[in-house]
Amino acid sequence: MATLDNANPTILSASQLPTRQAKLAPRKGPESRYNDIVFAKPSYLAQPFCGQDAVAWPRTSDWHDEFADEAIDEQEIYDLISTISDPEHPVSLGQLSVINLCDIHITPSPSLGAPEPNTIVQVRVEITPTITHCSLATVIGLGVRVRLEKALPPNYRVDVTCKENSHNQDDQVNKQLGDKERVAAALENDTLKGVLDKMLETCA
Amino acid sequence: MSPTPRGTRAALSDDDDDNNKPDDKDWEFTLVLEGHDSEIKSCTFSPSGSYLATCSRDKSVWIWEDIGASEADDEWETIAVLNEHEGDVKAVAWCPDVPGRNARRRYGADVLASASYDNTVRIWREDGDAEWVCVAVLEGHEGTVWGLRVGGPARAGERFPRLMTFSADGTIRVWTLTEDDTDADEDGPGSKSSLGGIPNTMRRSLREEWACTATLPKAHTRDIYSVAWSGESGLVASTGSDGTVALYREEDKKAAEAEDQPMANTDDVASGNQPQESSKWNLLTTHANAHGPYEVNHITWCKRYDAGSERRGEEEMLVTTGDDGLVRPWQVDVST
């Protein structure tokens, strides 16, 4: 690329990005500090196979449920697309804050549990181009749409739009990204396909 | 009443036909029509077969005329390139040759309509100088107009056929030509003498007035990609990105009028020249997941010829195509 649209973007470090890790280990307050002692089982019960949670192996059905019945949530969508590389900087869309966790919306909400395989689920992603005249907004949006359509089950409908007022021609960009014929035609364009492949290379 | 899928095989209904012998002649490639700069979205022959209309992502509509000397001589000539749309032209449709089509004698009989990414529909006719001109722009949809259907069943009074358009905004609209039919042979009241000597392009009669006279009940949450309007039953079926098939029927006009008599009268007085074609449509049923979780791209009515049909060649069924790569036939049972 000869000239960069935005030569000096703000870049977040990996530790500033949203992740599921934090959610798994909630911080313990002082009121729970002595739980280990207070709620400890008497030593005579602390033997294998006594009590439910000492060494209990997970039951197969629990293990199965945990994976099968968990709905795809916003964090999972974020993890799928935040690792896409920016087309003009060697950093990810997450690091550039083009993709933000709070701009990912799923209907019906994943908190209601996993949807039936035929239930149409809408995933709305608002992208925030780094500058308002960024000519690559369409390419970035296309990358997000392609990534999600490849990764998500067929009952998911992906709508990618520019966050309101983040882009001068956001109406035009949104309309293009919403037109399945336009999207399909774009993917037949070899140059564009090359750019997209490069952007998606960094996705796990 | 509900449409039910009948398996994926019956769509091709020729296997067991005796009197309806399949044409086993091979199709032969004869001609390429070149001109469009980008993907061609739709093409359709005029009712007489002498014109072909094509439209493209290049924002243009082309009309081609068959100038071949005989049926074997395949030669087509471009007679119009219509560049007025501001976005991809997604579909074109000719008005079928029905009574009422020729009511307006100032133009040629053929009427073409086009639907576009620019959210509008345009109506095209051939004027007295054999020029194809846009006579109306139908504005109202708030998203890409994915397509349009002309007609439905013939109606009393030989009015000009109506137009049904469907869009990314999730709505289906019905449009009616509202210009008074008595104006058709003249240039309008009081203007005949004063405009007599003015060239065609100055005449205000080059524009037609169309009005949106109905919006079908909302049944879709996403883009509507296809609508089928039966010329037999008048039933309308729609489908699209949400994977739902919806079925509608227009309310019986006489019954509806009898009910609303007082209201209708005051409306007419108050609104003067308003279109009186407004009609009410009822949503009969919806069928979700017509192709499982996938989008449905097209729907059409067609006659049943399979052994399971009680009225072969008369009974109508629906056929849909989806992103799952399947063609699905549907039986439609409407109890009145």
mmCIF file of N, CA, C and O in Angstrom, chain B residues 260-274:
data_model
loop_
_atom_site.group_PDB
_atom_site.id
_atom_site.type_symbol
_atom_site.label_atom_id
_atom_site.label_comp_id
_atom_site.label_asym_id
_atom_site.label_seq_id
_atom_site.Cartn_x
_atom_site.Cartn_y
_atom_site.Cartn_z
ATOM 1 N N ASP B 260 -67.650 -1.746 4.613
ATOM 2 C CA ASP B 260 -67.114 -0.420 4.928
ATOM 3 C C ASP B 260 -67.846 0.701 4.206
ATOM 4 O O ASP B 260 -67.306 1.780 4.036
ATOM 5 N N GLN B 261 -69.044 0.454 3.761
ATOM 6 C CA GLN B 261 -69.713 1.432 2.907
ATOM 7 C C GLN B 261 -69.660 2.874 3.421
ATOM 8 O O GLN B 261 -69.179 3.749 2.718
ATOM 9 N N PRO B 262 -70.117 3.131 4.638
ATOM 10 C CA PRO B 262 -70.140 4.534 5.074
ATOM 11 C C PRO B 262 -68.754 5.150 5.099
ATOM 12 O O PRO B 262 -68.556 6.266 4.633
ATOM 13 N N MET B 263 -67.807 4.391 5.598
ATOM 14 C CA MET B 263 -66.436 4.883 5.660
ATOM 15 C C MET B 263 -65.905 5.201 4.273
ATOM 16 O O MET B 263 -65.336 6.256 4.040
ATOM 17 N N ALA B 264 -66.109 4.293 3.376
ATOM 18 C CA ALA B 264 -65.573 4.451 2.033
ATOM 19 C C ALA B 264 -66.123 5.716 1.383
ATOM 20 O O ALA B 264 -65.394 6.458 0.730
ATOM 21 N N ASN B 265 -67.404 5.984 1.608
ATOM 22 C CA ASN B 265 -68.011 7.158 1.003
ATOM 23 C C ASN B 265 -67.370 8.449 1.496
ATOM 24 O O ASN B 265 -66.993 9.300 0.709
ATOM 25 N N THR B 266 -67.219 8.559 2.805
ATOM 26 C CA THR B 266 -66.641 9.794 3.328
ATOM 27 C C THR B 266 -65.206 9.947 2.865
ATOM 28 O O THR B 266 -64.751 11.043 2.569
ATOM 29 N N ASP B 267 -64.506 8.846 2.789
ATOM 30 C CA ASP B 267 -63.123 8.908 2.326
ATOM 31 C C ASP B 267 -63.045 9.471 0.919
ATOM 32 O O ASP B 267 -62.216 10.311 0.613
ATOM 33 N N ASP B 268 -63.923 8.975 0.078
ATOM 34 C CA ASP B 268 -63.896 9.406 -1.310
ATOM 35 C C ASP B 268 -64.123 10.898 -1.417
ATOM 36 O O ASP B 268 -63.451 11.591 -2.169
ATOM 37 N N VAL B 269 -65.100 11.392 -0.648
ATOM 38 C CA VAL B 269 -65.420 12.814 -0.704
ATOM 39 C C VAL B 269 -64.232 13.627 -0.208
ATOM 40 O O VAL B 269 -63.812 14.596 -0.824
ATOM 41 N N ALA B 270 -63.675 13.184 0.901
ATOM 42 C CA ALA B 270 -62.607 13.955 1.519
ATOM 43 C C ALA B 270 -61.354 13.997 0.665
ATOM 44 O O ALA B 270 -60.710 15.032 0.543
ATOM 45 N N SER B 271 -61.023 12.886 0.051
ATOM 46 C CA SER B 271 -59.732 12.832 -0.617
ATOM 47 C C SER B 271 -59.829 13.109 -2.111
ATOM 48 O O SER B 271 -58.830 13.105 -2.799
ATOM 49 N N GLY B 272 -61.021 13.377 -2.592
ATOM 50 C CA GLY B 272 -61.171 13.760 -3.987
ATOM 51 C C GLY B 272 -60.644 12.718 -4.951
ATOM 52 O O GLY B 272 -61.232 11.648 -5.111
ATOM 53 N N ASN B 273 -59.485 13.019 -5.519
ATOM 54 C CA ASN B 273 -59.001 12.193 -6.621
ATOM 55 C C ASN B 273 -58.142 11.012 -6.184
ATOM 56 O O ASN B 273 -57.406 10.460 -6.990
ATOM 57 N N GLN B 274 -58.198 10.657 -4.938
ATOM 58 C CA GLN B 274 -57.355 9.562 -4.444
ATOM 59 C C GLN B 274 -57.642 8.263 -5.190
ATOM 60 O O GLN B 274 -58.751 8.034 -5.657
#
